[in-house]
Short mmCIF file of N, CA, C and O and ligand atoms in Angstrom, two decimals:
data_model
loop_
_atom_site.label_atom_id
_atom_site.label_comp_id
_atom_site.label_asym_id
_atom_site.label_seq_id
_atom_site.Cartn_x
_atom_site.Cartn_y
_atom_site.Cartn_z
N MET D 44 53.86 -4.73 -41.63
CA MET D 44 53.20 -3.47 -40.58
C MET D 44 52.77 -3.29 -39.54
O MET D 44 51.98 -3.04 -38.56
N ILE D 45 51.61 -4.75 -39.88
CA ILE D 45 50.64 -5.18 -38.35
C ILE D 45 51.53 -5.29 -37.01
O ILE D 45 51.09 -4.74 -36.32
N ASN D 46 52.95 -5.94 -36.54
CA ASN D 46 53.43 -6.38 -35.93
C ASN D 46 53.97 -4.55 -35.11
O ASN D 46 53.74 -4.36 -33.97
N ARG D 47 54.28 -3.44 -35.99
CA ARG D 47 54.54 -1.81 -35.51
C ARG D 47 53.67 -1.44 -34.82
O ARG D 47 53.62 -0.73 -34.12
N ARG D 48 52.49 -2.29 -35.80
CA ARG D 48 51.06 -1.40 -35.18
C ARG D 48 50.87 -1.53 -33.78
O ARG D 48 50.01 -0.82 -33.20
N VAL D 49 50.79 -3.05 -33.70
CA VAL D 49 50.22 -3.39 -32.45
C VAL D 49 51.59 -3.17 -31.56
O VAL D 49 50.98 -3.08 -30.67
N LEU D 50 52.92 -2.74 -31.76
CA LEU D 50 53.35 -2.49 -30.74
C LEU D 50 53.09 -1.21 -30.12
O LEU D 50 53.18 -0.71 -28.90
N THR D 51 53.08 0.13 -31.12
CA THR D 51 52.28 1.06 -30.54
C THR D 51 51.50 1.38 -29.52
O THR D 51 51.21 2.25 -28.98
N CYS D 52 50.50 0.15 -29.67
CA CYS D 52 49.15 -0.21 -28.88
C CYS D 52 49.58 -0.11 -27.52
O CYS D 52 48.80 -0.09 -26.37
N GLN D 53 50.68 -0.19 -27.76
CA GLN D 53 51.35 -1.35 -25.77
C GLN D 53 51.65 0.20 -24.85
O GLN D 53 52.37 1.04 -25.76
N THR D 54 51.34 -0.26 -23.81
CA THR D 54 52.24 0.90 -22.77
C THR D 54 52.92 0.30 -22.24
O THR D 54 53.29 -0.73 -21.59
N ALA D 55 53.99 1.21 -21.48
CA ALA D 55 54.97 0.73 -20.44
C ALA D 55 54.12 0.38 -19.12
O ALA D 55 54.82 -0.40 -18.42
N THR D 56 53.11 0.63 -18.72
CA THR D 56 53.01 0.15 -17.80
C THR D 56 51.66 -1.07 -17.84
O THR D 56 51.51 -1.50 -16.82
N ALA D 57 51.72 -1.53 -19.15
CA ALA D 57 51.38 -3.02 -18.90
C ALA D 57 51.94 -3.83 -18.36
O ALA D 57 53.42 -4.39 -17.89
N THR D 58 51.16 -4.45 -17.39
CA THR D 58 51.33 -5.74 -16.76
C THR D 58 52.70 -7.23 -17.45
O THR D 58 51.86 -7.16 -18.47
N PRO D 59 53.49 -7.72 -16.80
CA PRO D 59 54.11 -8.50 -17.69
C PRO D 59 53.45 -9.81 -17.67
O PRO D 59 52.79 -10.01 -16.71
N LEU D 60 53.53 -10.54 -18.71
CA LEU D 60 52.85 -11.90 -19.03
C LEU D 60 53.77 -12.83 -17.51
O LEU D 60 52.31 -13.13 -16.81
N ALA D 61 54.70 -12.71 -17.28
CA ALA D 61 55.00 -13.76 -16.34
C ALA D 61 54.52 -13.53 -14.93
O ALA D 61 53.98 -14.37 -14.26
N ALA D 62 54.00 -12.09 -15.05
CA ALA D 62 53.28 -11.69 -13.49
C ALA D 62 52.02 -12.36 -13.32
O ALA D 62 51.53 -12.59 -12.23
N VAL D 63 51.65 -11.76 -14.20
CA VAL D 63 50.24 -12.69 -14.24
C VAL D 63 49.36 -13.79 -14.16
O VAL D 63 49.24 -14.18 -13.37
N PHE D 64 50.31 -14.81 -15.06
CA PHE D 64 50.71 -15.87 -14.96
C PHE D 64 50.97 -16.39 -13.29
O PHE D 64 49.99 -16.83 -12.95
N GLU D 65 51.92 -15.81 -12.88
CA GLU D 65 51.99 -16.17 -11.49
C GLU D 65 51.45 -15.87 -10.24
O GLU D 65 50.91 -16.36 -9.29
N SER D 66 50.24 -14.73 -10.62
CA SER D 66 49.25 -14.28 -9.98
C SER D 66 48.45 -14.86 -10.21
O SER D 66 47.33 -15.57 -9.06
N GLU D 67 48.19 -15.52 -10.76
CA GLU D 67 46.66 -16.47 -11.38
C GLU D 67 46.39 -17.15 -10.91
O GLU D 67 46.10 -18.18 -10.62
N ASN D 68 48.42 -18.14 -11.07
CA ASN D 68 48.11 -19.52 -10.03
C ASN D 68 48.07 -19.40 -8.66
O ASN D 68 47.16 -20.21 -8.71
N ARG D 69 48.36 -18.81 -8.25
CA ARG D 69 48.16 -18.32 -6.59
C ARG D 69 46.37 -18.32 -6.62
O ARG D 69 46.19 -18.89 -5.45
N ALA D 70 45.98 -17.50 -7.03
CA ALA D 70 44.55 -16.91 -6.83
C ALA D 70 43.41 -18.37 -7.16
O ALA D 70 42.38 -18.58 -6.45
N GLU D 71 44.57 -19.03 -7.99
CA GLU D 71 43.32 -20.12 -8.74
C GLU D 71 43.51 -21.21 -7.26
O GLU D 71 42.66 -22.21 -7.06
N GLN D 72 45.01 -21.50 -6.52
CA GLN D 72 44.84 -22.05 -5.24
C GLN D 72 43.46 -21.35 -4.52
O GLN D 72 43.03 -22.25 -3.12
N VAL D 73 43.22 -20.84 -4.32
CA VAL D 73 42.17 -20.03 -3.32
C VAL D 73 40.77 -19.62 -3.87
O VAL D 73 39.80 -18.90 -3.83
N GLY D 74 40.60 -20.62 -5.12
CA GLY D 74 39.22 -20.23 -5.81
C GLY D 74 38.80 -19.66 -7.18
O GLY D 74 38.12 -19.94 -8.19
N LEU D 75 39.96 -19.32 -7.83
CA LEU D 75 39.55 -18.35 -9.54
C LEU D 75 39.46 -19.67 -9.71
O LEU D 75 40.00 -20.57 -9.94
N SER D 76 38.27 -19.32 -10.43
CA SER D 76 38.06 -19.97 -11.87
C SER D 76 39.08 -20.39 -12.58
O SER D 76 39.37 -19.08 -12.90
N PRO D 77 39.44 -21.74 -12.99
CA PRO D 77 40.09 -21.31 -14.33
C PRO D 77 39.51 -20.57 -15.46
O PRO D 77 40.68 -20.65 -16.39
N PHE D 78 38.43 -20.58 -15.91
CA PHE D 78 37.96 -20.05 -16.84
C PHE D 78 37.88 -18.79 -16.79
O PHE D 78 37.29 -17.81 -17.69
N ASP D 79 38.18 -18.16 -15.49
CA ASP D 79 38.34 -16.93 -15.07
C ASP D 79 39.99 -16.65 -15.29
O ASP D 79 40.03 -15.13 -15.23
N ARG D 80 40.11 -16.99 -15.99
CA ARG D 80 41.79 -16.39 -15.90
C ARG D 80 42.42 -16.04 -17.52
O ARG D 80 41.60 -16.14 -18.52
N ILE D 81 42.96 -15.04 -16.94
CA ILE D 81 43.38 -14.31 -18.53
C ILE D 81 44.82 -14.71 -18.84
O ILE D 81 45.39 -14.54 -19.96
N THR D 82 45.42 -15.38 -18.39
CA THR D 82 46.57 -16.34 -18.81
C THR D 82 46.43 -17.34 -18.51
O THR D 82 45.61 -18.49 -18.26
N CYS D 83 47.09 -18.77 -19.96
CA CYS D 83 46.76 -20.10 -19.93
C CYS D 83 47.88 -20.45 -19.07
O CYS D 83 48.97 -20.46 -19.37
N ARG D 84 47.27 -21.98 -18.43
CA ARG D 84 48.03 -22.37 -17.64
C ARG D 84 48.92 -23.59 -18.35
O ARG D 84 49.92 -24.34 -18.34
N PHE D 85 48.12 -24.08 -19.75
CA PHE D 85 48.15 -25.06 -20.69
C PHE D 85 49.56 -24.69 -21.59
O PHE D 85 50.52 -25.16 -21.52
N HIS D 86 49.19 -23.14 -21.52
CA HIS D 86 50.27 -22.88 -22.99
C HIS D 86 51.04 -21.78 -22.53
O HIS D 86 51.95 -21.12 -23.48
N ARG D 87 50.55 -20.69 -21.20
CA ARG D 87 51.79 -20.55 -20.60
C ARG D 87 51.90 -19.01 -21.32
O ARG D 87 52.66 -18.22 -21.35
N ARG D 88 50.18 -18.56 -21.93
CA ARG D 88 50.25 -17.10 -22.91
C ARG D 88 49.07 -17.20 -22.44
O ARG D 88 48.33 -17.05 -21.67
N TRP D 89 49.04 -15.62 -22.97
CA TRP D 89 47.57 -14.92 -22.74
C TRP D 89 46.57 -15.34 -23.26
O TRP D 89 47.02 -15.90 -24.23
N ILE D 90 45.61 -15.83 -22.80
CA ILE D 90 44.61 -16.39 -23.30
C ILE D 90 43.82 -15.95 -24.63
O ILE D 90 44.16 -17.24 -25.07
N HIS D 91 44.07 -14.70 -25.05
CA HIS D 91 43.60 -14.38 -26.42
C HIS D 91 44.31 -14.85 -27.81
O HIS D 91 44.52 -15.16 -29.05
N ASP D 92 46.26 -15.08 -27.30
CA ASP D 92 47.19 -15.73 -27.81
C ASP D 92 47.04 -17.10 -28.38
O ASP D 92 47.49 -17.15 -29.38
N CYS D 93 46.31 -17.81 -27.26
CA CYS D 93 46.14 -19.30 -27.43
C CYS D 93 44.68 -19.58 -27.85
O CYS D 93 44.40 -20.95 -27.82
N VAL D 94 43.97 -18.85 -27.44
CA VAL D 94 42.32 -19.67 -27.70
C VAL D 94 41.55 -20.51 -28.80
O VAL D 94 41.08 -21.15 -28.97
N VAL D 95 42.38 -19.97 -30.24
CA VAL D 95 42.31 -20.86 -31.32
C VAL D 95 42.84 -22.09 -31.60
O VAL D 95 42.12 -23.02 -32.13
N SER D 96 43.76 -22.44 -30.04
CA SER D 96 43.89 -23.95 -29.75
C SER D 96 42.64 -24.43 -29.86
O SER D 96 41.84 -24.37 -29.04
N PRO D 97 42.55 -25.88 -29.81
CA PRO D 97 41.63 -26.93 -29.62
C PRO D 97 41.39 -27.46 -28.63
O PRO D 97 40.55 -27.91 -28.45
N ALA D 98 42.63 -26.85 -27.97
CA ALA D 98 42.81 -27.37 -26.55
C ALA D 98 41.73 -26.29 -25.52
O ALA D 98 41.10 -26.56 -24.20
N HIS D 99 41.32 -25.59 -26.52
CA HIS D 99 40.50 -23.94 -25.66
C HIS D 99 38.73 -24.65 -26.01
O HIS D 99 38.07 -23.76 -25.67
N VAL D 100 38.44 -25.68 -26.69
CA VAL D 100 37.29 -26.09 -26.83
C VAL D 100 36.87 -26.95 -25.80
O VAL D 100 37.41 -27.88 -26.08
N VAL D 101 35.70 -26.63 -25.17
CA VAL D 101 34.64 -27.87 -24.04
C VAL D 101 34.03 -27.77 -23.84
O VAL D 101 32.83 -27.05 -23.67
N ALA D 102 33.60 -28.49 -24.62
CA ALA D 102 32.12 -28.63 -25.15
C ALA D 102 31.18 -29.27 -24.08
O ALA D 102 30.03 -28.65 -24.09
N VAL D 103 31.84 -29.82 -22.99
CA VAL D 103 30.73 -30.18 -22.07
C VAL D 103 30.22 -28.65 -21.36
O VAL D 103 29.06 -29.14 -20.72
N ALA D 104 31.21 -27.60 -21.17
CA ALA D 104 30.74 -26.42 -20.39
C ALA D 104 30.37 -25.74 -21.49
O ALA D 104 29.63 -24.66 -21.38
N GLY D 105 30.36 -25.58 -22.67
CA GLY D 105 29.82 -24.92 -23.41
C GLY D 105 30.62 -23.58 -23.70
O GLY D 105 30.24 -22.46 -25.01
N TYR D 106 32.33 -23.89 -24.40
CA TYR D 106 33.01 -22.91 -24.06
C TYR D 106 33.64 -23.46 -25.50
O TYR D 106 34.23 -24.78 -25.61
N ARG D 107 33.67 -22.14 -26.52
CA ARG D 107 34.15 -21.80 -27.68
C ARG D 107 33.52 -23.15 -28.50
O ARG D 107 33.92 -23.79 -29.38
N TRP D 108 31.82 -23.08 -27.97
CA TRP D 108 31.19 -24.44 -28.68
C TRP D 108 30.09 -23.82 -28.84
O TRP D 108 29.25 -22.75 -28.35
N CYS D 109 29.30 -24.22 -30.09
CA CYS D 109 28.09 -23.82 -30.96
C CYS D 109 27.21 -25.14 -30.91
O CYS D 109 27.25 -26.25 -31.00
N GLY D 110 26.40 -25.17 -29.42
CA GLY D 110 25.29 -26.11 -29.06
C GLY D 110 24.34 -26.38 -30.11
O GLY D 110 23.94 -27.50 -30.39
N ASP D 111 23.91 -25.47 -30.58
CA ASP D 111 22.99 -25.59 -31.93
C ASP D 111 23.54 -26.74 -33.13
O ASP D 111 23.20 -27.96 -33.55
N CYS D 112 24.65 -26.57 -33.26
CA CYS D 112 25.28 -26.94 -34.26
C CYS D 112 26.43 -28.66 -33.90
O CYS D 112 26.69 -29.13 -34.67
N ALA D 113 26.59 -28.22 -32.75
CA ALA D 113 27.31 -29.64 -31.94
C ALA D 113 28.72 -29.20 -32.43
O ALA D 113 29.07 -30.60 -33.25
N ALA D 114 29.53 -27.80 -32.86
CA ALA D 114 30.51 -27.48 -33.33
C ALA D 114 31.42 -26.36 -32.95
O ALA D 114 30.47 -25.68 -31.97
N ALA D 115 32.92 -27.37 -32.72
CA ALA D 115 33.74 -25.56 -31.91
C ALA D 115 33.38 -24.64 -32.58
O ALA D 115 33.33 -24.49 -34.05
N ALA D 116 33.32 -23.68 -31.94
CA ALA D 116 33.10 -22.22 -32.00
C ALA D 116 34.98 -21.38 -32.76
O ALA D 116 35.68 -22.18 -32.19
N THR D 117 34.88 -20.79 -33.44
CA THR D 117 36.21 -19.99 -33.83
C THR D 117 36.22 -18.71 -32.94
O THR D 117 35.15 -18.11 -32.01
N VAL D 118 37.32 -18.12 -32.57
CA VAL D 118 37.41 -16.81 -31.62
C VAL D 118 38.70 -15.91 -32.68
O VAL D 118 39.20 -16.21 -33.34
N MET D 119 37.67 -14.60 -32.98
CA MET D 119 38.27 -13.81 -33.84
C MET D 119 38.87 -12.68 -32.88
O MET D 119 37.92 -11.84 -32.22
N VAL D 120 39.83 -12.14 -32.75
CA VAL D 120 40.81 -11.03 -32.06
C VAL D 120 41.18 -10.43 -32.92
O VAL D 120 42.21 -10.21 -33.61
N ASP D 121 40.97 -9.06 -32.61
CA ASP D 121 41.32 -7.86 -33.39
C ASP D 121 42.18 -6.93 -32.62
O ASP D 121 41.50 -6.59 -31.13
N HIS D 122 43.29 -7.17 -32.95
CA HIS D 122 44.28 -6.58 -31.74
C HIS D 122 43.96 -5.11 -32.01
O HIS D 122 44.61 -4.43 -30.86
N LEU D 123 43.96 -4.55 -32.75
CA LEU D 123 43.77 -3.19 -33.21
C LEU D 123 42.58 -2.31 -32.38
O LEU D 123 43.06 -1.46 -31.54
N GLY D 124 41.42 -3.38 -32.37
CA GLY D 124 40.54 -2.63 -32.21
C GLY D 124 40.42 -2.80 -30.86
O GLY D 124 39.05 -1.99 -30.30
N CYS D 125 41.10 -3.99 -30.54
CA CYS D 125 40.63 -4.34 -29.52
C CYS D 125 38.84 -5.22 -28.90
O CYS D 125 38.36 -5.02 -28.27
N GLU D 126 38.80 -5.99 -29.62
CA GLU D 126 37.38 -6.60 -29.71
C GLU D 126 37.60 -7.76 -30.09
O GLU D 126 38.33 -8.34 -30.94
N VAL D 127 36.85 -8.75 -29.49
CA VAL D 127 36.30 -10.40 -29.46
C VAL D 127 35.16 -10.63 -29.70
O VAL D 127 34.70 -10.32 -29.05
N VAL D 128 35.65 -11.59 -30.90
CA VAL D 128 33.76 -12.57 -31.39
C VAL D 128 34.26 -13.43 -31.13
O VAL D 128 35.39 -14.24 -31.54
N VAL D 129 33.15 -14.42 -30.72
CA VAL D 129 32.61 -15.50 -30.89
C VAL D 129 31.97 -15.66 -31.58
O VAL D 129 30.95 -15.47 -31.93
N TRP D 130 32.75 -17.22 -32.53
CA TRP D 130 31.89 -17.15 -34.19
C TRP D 130 31.36 -18.57 -34.61
O TRP D 130 32.52 -19.15 -34.13
N CYS D 131 30.16 -19.11 -34.65
CA CYS D 131 29.93 -20.16 -34.86
C CYS D 131 29.86 -20.24 -37.32
O CYS D 131 29.13 -19.72 -37.14
N GLU D 132 30.74 -20.97 -37.14
CA GLU D 132 31.10 -20.55 -39.05
C GLU D 132 29.87 -21.68 -39.82
O GLU D 132 29.50 -21.42 -40.32
N ARG D 133 29.61 -22.55 -38.90
CA ARG D 133 28.80 -23.24 -39.65
C ARG D 133 26.97 -22.63 -39.80
O ARG D 133 26.79 -22.90 -40.83
N CYS D 134 26.44 -21.95 -38.45
CA CYS D 134 25.46 -20.87 -38.57
C CYS D 134 25.81 -19.68 -38.62
O CYS D 134 24.93 -19.25 -38.87
N ASP D 135 27.00 -19.79 -39.42
CA ASP D 135 27.27 -17.98 -39.46
C ASP D 135 27.35 -16.91 -38.21
O ASP D 135 26.24 -16.24 -39.03
N ARG D 136 27.17 -17.18 -37.39
CA ARG D 136 26.79 -16.09 -36.43
C ARG D 136 27.53 -15.51 -34.98
O ARG D 136 28.03 -16.95 -34.28
N ARG D 137 27.30 -14.94 -34.47
CA ARG D 137 27.52 -14.80 -32.73
C ARG D 137 27.23 -15.40 -32.16
O ARG D 137 26.37 -15.60 -32.18
N LEU D 138 27.94 -16.11 -31.30
CA LEU D 138 27.61 -16.73 -30.14
C LEU D 138 27.36 -15.98 -28.30
O LEU D 138 28.65 -15.33 -28.44
N HIS D 139 26.59 -15.77 -28.12
CA HIS D 139 26.22 -15.12 -27.41
C HIS D 139 25.79 -15.18 -25.43
O HIS D 139 25.71 -14.98 -24.84
N ASP D 140 25.83 -16.96 -25.75
CA ASP D 140 25.08 -17.93 -24.66
C ASP D 140 26.18 -17.61 -23.97
O ASP D 140 27.58 -16.98 -23.82
N GLY D 141 25.97 -18.02 -22.58
CA GLY D 141 26.60 -17.65 -21.19
C GLY D 141 28.51 -18.46 -21.64
O GLY D 141 28.66 -17.10 -20.91
N PRO D 142 28.29 -19.41 -21.27
CA PRO D 142 30.08 -19.43 -21.32
C PRO D 142 30.63 -18.81 -22.66
O PRO D 142 31.41 -18.92 -22.62
N ASN D 143 30.13 -18.49 -23.50
CA ASN D 143 30.55 -18.13 -24.70
C ASN D 143 30.85 -16.66 -24.77
O ASN D 143 32.02 -16.49 -25.09
N GLU D 144 29.56 -15.90 -23.80
CA GLU D 144 29.82 -14.41 -23.50
C GLU D 144 31.12 -14.08 -22.94
O GLU D 144 31.82 -13.47 -22.38
N GLN D 145 31.06 -15.46 -21.70
CA GLN D 145 32.22 -15.56 -20.28
C GLN D 145 33.69 -15.43 -21.49
O GLN D 145 34.77 -14.32 -20.97
N LEU D 146 33.71 -16.55 -22.52
CA LEU D 146 34.82 -16.95 -22.85
C LEU D 146 35.38 -15.43 -23.53
O LEU D 146 36.45 -14.97 -23.44
N ARG D 147 34.40 -14.70 -24.34
CA ARG D 147 34.66 -13.80 -24.94
C ARG D 147 35.38 -12.68 -24.03
O ARG D 147 35.94 -11.67 -24.17
N GLN D 148 34.59 -12.41 -22.67
CA GLN D 148 34.53 -11.10 -21.67
C GLN D 148 36.39 -11.52 -21.01
O GLN D 148 37.08 -10.33 -21.16
N VAL D 149 36.91 -12.70 -21.10
CA VAL D 149 37.57 -12.99 -20.46
C VAL D 149 38.74 -12.82 -21.56
O VAL D 149 40.23 -12.70 -21.41
N CYS D 150 38.79 -13.17 -22.78
CA CYS D 150 39.87 -13.07 -23.94
C CYS D 150 39.59 -11.61 -24.33
O CYS D 150 40.96 -10.60 -24.41
N LEU D 151 39.16 -10.56 -23.99
CA LEU D 151 38.86 -9.26 -24.00
C LEU D 151 39.63 -8.16 -22.51
O LEU D 151 40.54 -7.69 -23.11
N ARG D 152 39.39 -8.89 -21.83
CA ARG D 152 40.04 -8.31 -20.33
C ARG D 152 41.85 -9.07 -20.23
O ARG D 152 42.83 -8.19 -20.54
N SER D 153 42.06 -9.92 -21.12
CA SER D 153 43.38 -10.67 -21.53
C SER D 153 43.90 -9.81 -22.37
O SER D 153 45.51 -8.94 -21.96
N LEU D 154 43.31 -9.46 -24.13
CA LEU D 154 44.13 -8.27 -24.49
C LEU D 154 44.34 -7.11 -24.22
O LEU D 154 45.38 -6.53 -23.95
N GLU D 155 43.37 -6.52 -23.51
CA GLU D 155 43.32 -5.37 -22.45
C GLU D 155 44.18 -4.80 -21.86
O GLU D 155 45.22 -3.91 -21.60
N VAL D 156 44.97 -6.01 -20.43
CA VAL D 156 46.05 -6.07 -20.13
C VAL D 156 46.96 -5.71 -20.35
O VAL D 156 47.96 -5.18 -19.95
N SER D 157 47.03 -6.67 -21.16
CA SER D 157 48.60 -7.54 -21.96
C SER D 157 48.96 -5.54 -22.84
O SER D 157 50.47 -5.56 -22.65
N ARG D 158 47.89 -4.99 -23.05
CA ARG D 158 48.45 -3.52 -23.72
C ARG D 158 48.24 -2.60 -22.89
O ARG D 158 48.55 -1.79 -23.38
N GLY D 159 47.82 -3.16 -21.62
CA GLY D 159 47.85 -1.50 -20.47
C GLY D 159 46.98 -1.26 -20.66
O GLY D 159 47.19 -0.16 -19.97
N ARG D 160 46.22 -1.68 -21.53
CA ARG D 160 44.87 -0.62 -21.30
C ARG D 160 43.27 -0.99 -20.47
O ARG D 160 42.98 0.20 -19.46
N ARG D 161 43.80 -1.57 -19.59
CA ARG D 161 43.60 -2.65 -18.20
C ARG D 161 43.84 -2.88 -16.84
O ARG D 161 44.81 -3.62 -17.23
N ALA D 162 43.82 -2.29 -15.80
CA ALA D 162 45.27 -2.72 -15.08
C ALA D 162 44.52 -3.88 -14.33
O ALA D 162 43.61 -4.74 -14.37
N PHE D 163 45.71 -4.66 -13.76
CA PHE D 163 45.32 -6.49 -13.84
C PHE D 163 45.35 -6.35 -12.13
O PHE D 163 45.55 -5.70 -11.50
N SER D 164 43.93 -6.94 -11.96
CA SER D 164 43.58 -7.08 -10.89
C SER D 164 43.81 -8.73 -10.31
O SER D 164 42.61 -9.66 -10.95
N PRO D 165 44.63 -9.54 -9.28
CA PRO D 165 44.25 -10.78 -9.11
C PRO D 165 43.48 -11.20 -8.79
O PRO D 165 43.22 -12.29 -8.32
N GLU D 166 42.90 -10.04 -8.01
CA GLU D 166 41.26 -10.91 -7.06
C GLU D 166 40.00 -11.10 -8.19
O GLU D 166 39.22 -11.91 -7.40
N TYR D 167 40.23 -10.11 -9.21
CA TYR D 167 39.08 -10.15 -10.44
C TYR D 167 38.67 -12.50 -10.43
O TYR D 167 39.36 -12.92 -10.73
N GLY D 168 37.60 -12.72 -10.34
CA GLY D 168 37.07 -13.58 -10.34
C GLY D 168 36.54 -14.94 -9.11
O GLY D 168 36.40 -16.01 -9.60
N VAL D 169 37.59 -14.91 -7.92
CA VAL D 169 38.13 -14.69 -7.14
C VAL D 169 36.51 -15.40 -6.31
O VAL D 169 35.97 -13.86 -5.88
N ARG D 170 35.63 -16.05 -6.22
CA ARG D 170 34.39 -16.40 -5.24
C ARG D 170 35.03 -16.34 -3.47
O ARG D 170 35.46 -17.20 -3.71
N ARG D 171 34.80 -15.46 -3.20
CA ARG D 171 34.87 -15.33 -1.78
C ARG D 171 33.57 -16.15 -1.05
O ARG D 171 32.39 -15.42 -1.40
N SER D 172 33.21 -16.86 -0.19
CA SER D 172 32.58 -17.13 0.88
C SER D 172 32.17 -16.51 1.54
O SER D 172 33.04 -15.41 2.10
N ALA D 173 30.88 -15.54 2.10
CA ALA D 173 30.15 -14.94 2.74
C ALA D 173 30.89 -15.15 4.23
O ALA D 173 30.56 -15.84 4.49
ZN1 ZN Q 1223 45.81 -22.02 -23.97
ZN1 ZN Q 1224 26.60 -22.95 -35.18
#
């Protein structure tokens, strides 16, 4: 039942995963940060689909990481409500600090683009020198 409801959330205008993946591969070569990608080069999936993998915990950068607990955080993805929460189970709270908030935003964008709720822009996140 859940799958059927998720499908109705999709639209015909959603950009296919493969197209976004290839576009971000090219964008990365001209400055897109790997942390700003909405597709995962490692898992070859939407970031919100594979962010639960331990490979997405980057302790030194503070990604999916609670600094206070020195522990990996969990990411909860609500496909129906299109909401993403980065959560530390040890201290039982949402993580809003810079890297975790960036991760949350990227997962949200990934979710929305995959559903056709938001247009994909390959330029997003590319830092241009003035
Ligand atoms: Zn991944
Ligand atoms: Zn914590």
